Amino acid sequence: MHSMSENIESSVLIVGLSARAAAWSYRRRGMKPYCIDGFGDEDLKALSEGTWLTSIEGFGKNIIKLSKKAPYAPFLYTGGMEYEPEIIAELESNRPNWGTPSSYLSQATHPSLLQEVAQSLGWKSVRTITQIVKKNPLEEENSTESRWLIKPRTGRVKGRFEIYETCSMAQLNCDFSREYLQEEITGISCSAAYFVDKDENCQLLGLSEQWIGEAQLNAPEHHWAGNVAPMVVEESLIGKLNLLGEELTRRFRLKSYFGVDFVFSNGELFPIELNPRYVGSVEVHERVRRDSTHKQTVHWGKGIVYANANIEFPFDSEKEIQSECGITCQIADRPRKGTPIYNGQPICTLLASGQCNEEVKDKIFRDG
């Protein structure tokens, strides 16, 4: 197992819907990433020792087949794979797993268990329903104040999000075999990123503001659209975040990177979802740590730009995009010229730094 201080020549296989950010994290630490993902972007190819593209349809099965082309090395997984424990288990049978073991993924991704852990540590939990409740006490309490979301059990990539004014109406429309209900909390969406070392010590990398369904980036409703960091909160909340990370690590045997999504409301953090794998905000925190000094914090952000129509990607290089479109941000996740991109799909990622989060946000939203 690796540690944050390692900087040795070694290889890692990274698998997931998008592998570029994780490949960047490991490349900058002196490792050689081999990648299997669903985009095969040009800058990923430049970062990787080898890159294999898999279609979204049959994603998991394709990964098993393609992994046999990669040299023997540990593997790490990114978004989408936490809902494929059987695929992770098969990969584990052939190479070491640097991420959370497959045997714990069903617990780690269970919507109610995060709330149980948080509540045991004194957090205010978010009311979550994973099966039909015949007599519904949740409806009686604050029934006029809460709206309810139907959410897919497989994250934002698949399934629907719908909002209902009452819990009973949401229950009538929820397919509990594939979906669950969660009380809607209004506030600022944010995310904490963590790293667990080889000795199972959990380190909070930071808290970031998170953009969901951001119209400035053409993001579809409920789709992740990026992060900006660091998000400054009271020191007491940082202490609570550290304790939560430690307990989640112990409870679900979390390894390497993981993240927890929150809503920040009225000075409190409400836990929403545990992501037991490398999360996209990690590279933002790593850039903050790389560029900041004890005298000055450099803020970093990333924004995912989505297509608002069907297009073919028309550019050959980052410089061409910046020149033709007047973009000042760095560009990542850049498709090959001629790649078809459909309405609602991500086009590329914009990265920017500044002296505060608002400055970074302005740069990204302007270029988006």
Coordinates of C-alpha atoms in Angstrom, one line a residue:
M1 CA 0.0 0.0 0.0
H2 CA 1.2 3.5 -0.8
S3 CA 1.5 6.6 1.3
M4 CA 1.2 10.4 0.6
S5 CA 5.0 10.7 1.0
E6 CA 5.9 8.2 -1.7
N7 CA 7.7 9.5 -4.8
I8 CA 9.1 6.3 -6.3
E9 CA 9.0 4.9 -9.8
S10 CA 6.0 2.5 -9.7
S11 CA 3.0 1.8 -11.8
V12 CA -0.8 2.0 -11.0
L13 CA -3.8 1.0 -13.1
I14 CA -6.6 3.6 -12.8
V15 CA -10.1 2.6 -13.9
G16 CA -13.4 4.6 -13.9
L17 CA -15.7 6.7 -16.0
S18 CA -13.0 9.4 -16.0
A19 CA -9.4 8.7 -15.0
R20 CA -7.6 11.9 -16.0
A21 CA -7.6 13.7 -12.6
A22 CA -6.3 10.6 -10.8
A23 CA -3.7 10.0 -13.4
W24 CA -2.5 13.6 -12.9
S25 CA -2.4 13.0 -9.1
Y26 CA -0.3 9.9 -9.4
R27 CA 2.0 11.2 -12.2
R28 CA 3.0 14.2 -10.2
R29 CA 4.0 11.8 -7.4
G30 CA 6.4 10.1 -9.7
M31 CA 4.2 7.1 -10.6
K32 CA 3.4 5.6 -14.0
P33 CA -0.4 5.5 -14.5
Y34 CA -2.1 3.1 -16.9
C35 CA -5.7 4.1 -17.5
I36 CA -9.0 2.6 -18.6
D37 CA -11.9 5.2 -18.8
G38 CA -14.9 6.2 -20.8
F39 CA -13.5 9.2 -22.6
G40 CA -9.9 8.6 -23.7
D41 CA -9.1 12.3 -23.8
E42 CA -6.0 13.7 -25.4
D43 CA -4.4 14.9 -22.2
L44 CA -5.0 11.6 -20.5
K45 CA -3.1 9.9 -23.2
A46 CA -0.2 12.3 -22.6
L47 CA -0.2 11.6 -18.8
S48 CA -0.5 7.8 -19.1
E49 CA 1.9 5.1 -20.0
G50 CA -1.0 3.4 -21.7
T51 CA -4.7 4.4 -22.1
W52 CA -7.6 2.2 -23.2
L53 CA -11.1 3.5 -24.0
T54 CA -14.2 1.6 -23.0
S55 CA -17.7 2.4 -24.0
I56 CA -20.2 3.4 -21.3
E57 CA -22.4 0.5 -22.4
G58 CA -21.0 -2.7 -20.9
F59 CA -18.6 -0.5 -19.0
G60 CA -17.7 -3.0 -16.2
K61 CA -17.2 -6.1 -18.4
N62 CA -15.1 -4.1 -20.8
I63 CA -12.8 -3.1 -17.9
I64 CA -12.0 -6.7 -17.0
K65 CA -11.1 -7.5 -20.6
L66 CA -9.0 -4.3 -21.1
S67 CA -7.2 -4.7 -17.7
K68 CA -5.5 -7.8 -19.1
K69 CA -3.6 -5.5 -21.5
A70 CA -2.1 -3.5 -18.6
P71 CA 1.1 -4.7 -16.8
Y72 CA 0.8 -6.2 -13.4
A73 CA 0.4 -3.3 -10.9
P74 CA -2.0 -2.3 -8.2
F75 CA -5.2 -0.7 -9.3
L76 CA -7.3 2.3 -8.1
Y77 CA -10.8 3.2 -9.2
T78 CA -12.6 6.5 -9.7
G79 CA -16.3 7.5 -10.3
G80 CA -18.8 4.9 -11.2
M81 CA -16.9 1.9 -10.1
E82 CA -18.1 2.0 -6.5
Y83 CA -21.4 0.6 -7.8
E84 CA -19.6 -2.3 -9.5
P85 CA -18.4 -4.5 -6.5
E86 CA -18.4 -7.6 -8.6
I87 CA -16.1 -6.0 -11.2
I88 CA -13.8 -4.7 -8.4
A89 CA -13.7 -8.2 -6.8
E90 CA -12.6 -9.7 -10.1
L91 CA -9.9 -7.1 -10.5
E92 CA -8.8 -7.9 -6.9
S93 CA -8.3 -11.5 -7.8
N94 CA -5.6 -10.5 -10.2
R95 CA -3.9 -7.5 -8.7
P96 CA -3.7 -5.5 -5.4
N97 CA -6.5 -3.0 -4.8
W98 CA -5.3 0.4 -3.5
G99 CA -8.9 1.5 -3.0
T100 CA -11.8 0.4 -0.7
P101 CA -12.2 -3.4 -0.8
S102 CA -15.1 -4.7 -2.9
S103 CA -16.6 -6.5 0.1
Y104 CA -17.3 -3.2 1.8
L105 CA -18.7 -1.2 -1.1
S106 CA -22.4 -2.2 -0.6
Q107 CA -22.2 -0.9 2.9
A108 CA -20.2 2.2 2.0
T109 CA -22.6 3.3 -0.7
H110 CA -25.8 2.4 1.3
P111 CA -27.7 5.8 1.7
S112 CA -28.7 5.2 5.3
L113 CA -25.4 4.1 6.8
L114 CA -23.6 7.4 6.3
Q115 CA -26.5 9.0 8.3
E116 CA -26.2 6.4 11.1
V117 CA -22.4 7.0 11.4
A118 CA -22.8 10.8 11.4
Q119 CA -25.6 10.7 13.9
S120 CA -23.5 8.6 16.3
L121 CA -20.9 11.4 16.3
G122 CA -23.5 14.1 17.0
W123 CA -24.1 15.4 13.5
K124 CA -27.6 16.4 12.4
S125 CA -28.6 13.7 10.0
V126 CA -30.5 14.1 6.8
R127 CA -33.7 12.0 6.8
T128 CA -33.3 9.2 4.4
I129 CA -35.8 6.4 3.4
T130 CA -34.7 3.2 1.6
Q131 CA -37.9 1.2 1.9
I132 CA -41.6 1.8 2.1
V133 CA -42.8 3.2 5.4
K134 CA -46.4 2.3 6.0
K135 CA -47.0 4.7 8.9
N136 CA -44.8 7.7 8.2
P137 CA -43.7 9.7 11.2
L138 CA -41.4 11.6 8.9
E139 CA -44.4 13.1 7.2
E140 CA -45.8 14.4 10.4
E141 CA -42.6 16.1 11.5
N142 CA -42.0 19.4 9.7
S143 CA -44.3 18.2 6.9
T144 CA -44.8 21.7 5.6
E145 CA -41.1 22.6 5.6
S146 CA -39.5 19.7 3.8
R147 CA -39.4 18.6 0.2
W148 CA -38.2 15.1 -0.8
L149 CA -35.9 13.9 -3.5
I150 CA -36.1 10.6 -5.3
K151 CA -32.4 9.7 -5.9
P152 CA -30.8 6.7 -7.8
R153 CA -28.8 4.2 -5.7
T154 CA -26.1 4.3 -8.4
G155 CA -25.2 8.0 -8.1
R156 CA -25.7 10.9 -10.5
V157 CA -24.4 9.1 -13.5
K158 CA -27.5 6.9 -13.9
G159 CA -31.1 7.2 -13.0
R160 CA -33.4 10.1 -12.2
F161 CA -33.7 12.9 -9.7
E162 CA -37.2 14.1 -8.9
I163 CA -38.5 16.4 -6.2
Y164 CA -41.9 16.0 -4.4
E165 CA -43.6 18.3 -1.9
T166 CA -44.5 15.6 0.5
C167 CA -42.9 12.3 1.6
S168 CA -46.0 10.3 0.9
M169 CA -46.2 11.5 -2.7
A170 CA -42.5 10.7 -3.2
Q171 CA -43.0 7.2 -1.8
L172 CA -45.8 6.5 -4.3
N173 CA -43.4 7.4 -7.1
C174 CA -40.2 5.8 -5.8
D175 CA -38.9 2.4 -7.1
F176 CA -37.2 1.3 -3.9
S177 CA -35.3 -1.5 -5.7
R178 CA -33.3 1.1 -7.6
E179 CA -34.0 4.4 -5.8
Y180 CA -34.3 6.0 -2.3
L181 CA -35.8 9.1 -0.8
Q182 CA -33.8 11.9 0.9
E183 CA -35.0 15.1 2.5
E184 CA -34.0 18.2 0.5
I185 CA -31.6 20.5 2.5
T186 CA -31.2 23.9 1.0
G187 CA -27.8 25.6 1.3
I188 CA -24.4 25.5 -0.3
S189 CA -23.3 22.2 -1.8
C190 CA -19.8 21.2 -0.7
S191 CA -17.5 18.3 -0.5
A192 CA -14.7 17.0 1.9
A193 CA -11.8 15.0 0.4
Y194 CA -9.8 12.5 2.5
F195 CA -6.8 10.3 2.1
V196 CA -6.2 7.1 4.1
D197 CA -2.5 6.0 4.3
K198 CA -1.1 2.5 4.5
D199 CA -1.4 2.6 8.3
E200 CA -5.1 3.4 8.0
N201 CA -4.6 7.0 9.2
C202 CA -7.2 9.3 7.7
Q203 CA -6.2 12.8 6.6
L204 CA -8.6 15.5 5.7
L205 CA -7.3 17.1 2.5
G206 CA -9.8 19.9 2.6
L207 CA -13.3 21.2 2.1
S208 CA -14.5 22.7 -1.2
E209 CA -17.6 24.4 -2.5
Q210 CA -19.2 22.1 -5.0
W211 CA -21.2 23.1 -8.1
I212 CA -24.2 21.0 -8.9
G213 CA -26.3 21.7 -12.0
E214 CA -24.5 24.9 -12.6
A215 CA -26.2 26.9 -15.4
Q216 CA -23.1 28.9 -16.2
L217 CA -21.4 25.7 -17.3
N218 CA -24.5 24.3 -19.0
A219 CA -24.6 21.5 -16.5
P220 CA -27.8 19.4 -16.5
E221 CA -29.8 19.5 -13.3
H222 CA -28.2 17.5 -10.4
H223 CA -25.0 16.9 -12.4
W224 CA -21.7 17.6 -10.7
A225 CA -20.0 20.6 -12.4
G226 CA -16.8 21.2 -10.4
N227 CA -15.3 22.5 -7.1
V228 CA -13.4 25.5 -5.7
A229 CA -11.2 25.3 -2.7
P230 CA -10.5 25.9 0.1
M231 CA -13.9 26.5 1.6
V232 CA -13.4 28.3 4.9
V233 CA -15.5 27.2 7.9
E234 CA -15.2 27.4 11.6
E235 CA -12.4 25.4 13.2
S236 CA -15.0 23.3 15.2
L237 CA -16.5 22.0 11.9
I238 CA -13.0 21.0 10.7
G239 CA -12.6 19.0 13.9
K240 CA -16.0 17.3 13.3
L241 CA -14.9 16.6 9.7
N242 CA -11.7 14.9 10.9
L243 CA -13.6 12.7 13.4
L244 CA -16.2 11.8 10.7
G245 CA -13.4 10.8 8.3
E246 CA -11.8 8.6 10.9
E247 CA -15.0 6.8 11.8
L248 CA -16.0 6.2 8.2
T249 CA -12.5 4.8 7.6
R250 CA -12.9 2.4 10.5
R251 CA -16.5 1.5 9.8
F252 CA -16.2 0.8 6.0
R253 CA -12.4 0.0 5.7
L254 CA -11.9 2.9 3.4
K255 CA -8.6 3.0 1.6
S256 CA -6.7 5.7 -0.3
Y257 CA -8.9 8.6 -1.4
F258 CA -12.6 9.1 -0.6
G259 CA -15.0 12.0 -0.4
V260 CA -18.2 13.0 1.5
D261 CA -20.8 15.4 0.0
F262 CA -22.5 17.9 2.3
V263 CA -24.9 20.8 2.3
F264 CA -23.7 23.8 4.3
S265 CA -26.8 25.5 5.9
N266 CA -27.2 27.9 8.8
G267 CA -23.6 27.3 9.9
E268 CA -23.8 23.5 9.9
L269 CA -22.8 20.7 7.6
F270 CA -25.4 18.1 6.7
P271 CA -23.9 14.9 5.3
I272 CA -25.5 13.8 2.0
E273 CA -23.4 11.1 0.3
L274 CA -20.2 9.0 0.8
N275 CA -18.1 8.4 -2.2
P276 CA -15.7 5.6 -1.3
R277 CA -13.2 6.2 -4.1
Y278 CA -11.0 8.9 -5.7
V279 CA -13.1 12.0 -6.1
G280 CA -12.7 14.9 -8.6
S281 CA -12.0 17.5 -6.0
V282 CA -8.7 15.9 -4.9
E283 CA -6.7 17.5 -7.7
V284 CA -8.1 20.9 -6.6
H285 CA -6.8 20.4 -3.0
E286 CA -3.5 19.1 -4.3
R287 CA -3.0 22.3 -6.4
V288 CA -3.9 24.4 -3.4
R289 CA -1.3 22.6 -1.3
R290 CA 1.3 22.7 -4.1
D291 CA 1.1 26.5 -4.6
S292 CA 0.2 27.8 -1.2
T293 CA 2.7 29.0 1.4
H294 CA 2.4 29.7 5.2
K295 CA 1.9 33.3 4.3
Q296 CA -0.6 33.0 1.4
T297 CA -3.2 30.6 0.3
V298 CA -3.7 30.1 -3.4
H299 CA -7.2 29.1 -4.3
W300 CA -8.0 26.6 -7.1
G301 CA -11.1 25.5 -8.9
K302 CA -12.2 23.2 -11.7
G303 CA -15.4 23.5 -13.7
I304 CA -16.9 20.9 -16.0
V305 CA -18.3 22.4 -19.2
Y306 CA -21.3 20.6 -20.7
A307 CA -22.6 20.6 -24.2
N308 CA -26.0 22.4 -24.7
A309 CA -26.3 20.8 -28.2
N310 CA -24.9 17.9 -30.2
I311 CA -21.5 18.9 -31.5
E312 CA -18.2 17.5 -32.9
F313 CA -15.3 18.8 -31.0
P314 CA -13.5 21.2 -33.4
F315 CA -10.1 21.8 -31.8
D316 CA -6.7 20.2 -32.1
S317 CA -4.9 21.6 -29.0
E318 CA -5.4 23.5 -25.8
K319 CA -3.7 26.6 -27.3
E320 CA -6.2 26.5 -30.2
I321 CA -9.1 26.4 -27.8
Q322 CA -7.7 29.3 -25.8
S323 CA -7.0 31.4 -28.9
E324 CA -10.3 30.7 -30.7
C325 CA -12.6 31.0 -27.7
G326 CA -10.7 33.7 -25.7
I327 CA -10.2 31.3 -22.8
T328 CA -7.7 32.1 -20.1
C329 CA -8.2 29.0 -17.9
Q330 CA -6.2 25.9 -18.2
I331 CA -8.0 23.1 -20.1
A332 CA -8.1 19.5 -19.1
D333 CA -10.1 16.4 -20.2
R334 CA -9.7 17.6 -23.8
P335 CA -11.4 15.4 -26.4
R336 CA -9.8 14.4 -29.7
K337 CA -10.7 16.6 -32.6
G338 CA -13.9 15.3 -34.3
T339 CA -15.2 13.5 -31.2
P340 CA -19.0 13.5 -31.1
I341 CA -20.3 15.1 -27.9
Y342 CA -24.1 15.0 -27.3
N343 CA -26.3 17.4 -25.6
G344 CA -25.9 17.2 -21.8
Q345 CA -22.5 15.4 -22.0
P346 CA -19.2 16.9 -20.6
I347 CA -17.0 18.7 -23.1
C348 CA -13.9 19.5 -21.1
T349 CA -12.7 20.8 -17.7
L350 CA -11.5 24.4 -16.9
L351 CA -8.9 24.9 -14.2
A352 CA -8.1 28.3 -12.7
S353 CA -6.4 29.8 -9.6
G354 CA -6.8 33.1 -7.7
Q355 CA -6.6 34.8 -4.4
C356 CA -10.1 33.9 -3.3
N357 CA -12.9 31.5 -4.3
E358 CA -15.0 34.2 -5.9
E359 CA -12.1 35.2 -8.2
V360 CA -11.6 31.6 -9.3
K361 CA -15.3 31.1 -9.8
D362 CA -15.5 34.3 -11.9
K363 CA -12.7 33.1 -14.2
I364 CA -14.2 29.6 -14.7
F365 CA -17.8 30.8 -15.2
R366 CA -16.6 33.6 -17.6
D367 CA -14.7 31.0 -19.8
G368 CA -17.4 28.4 -19.5

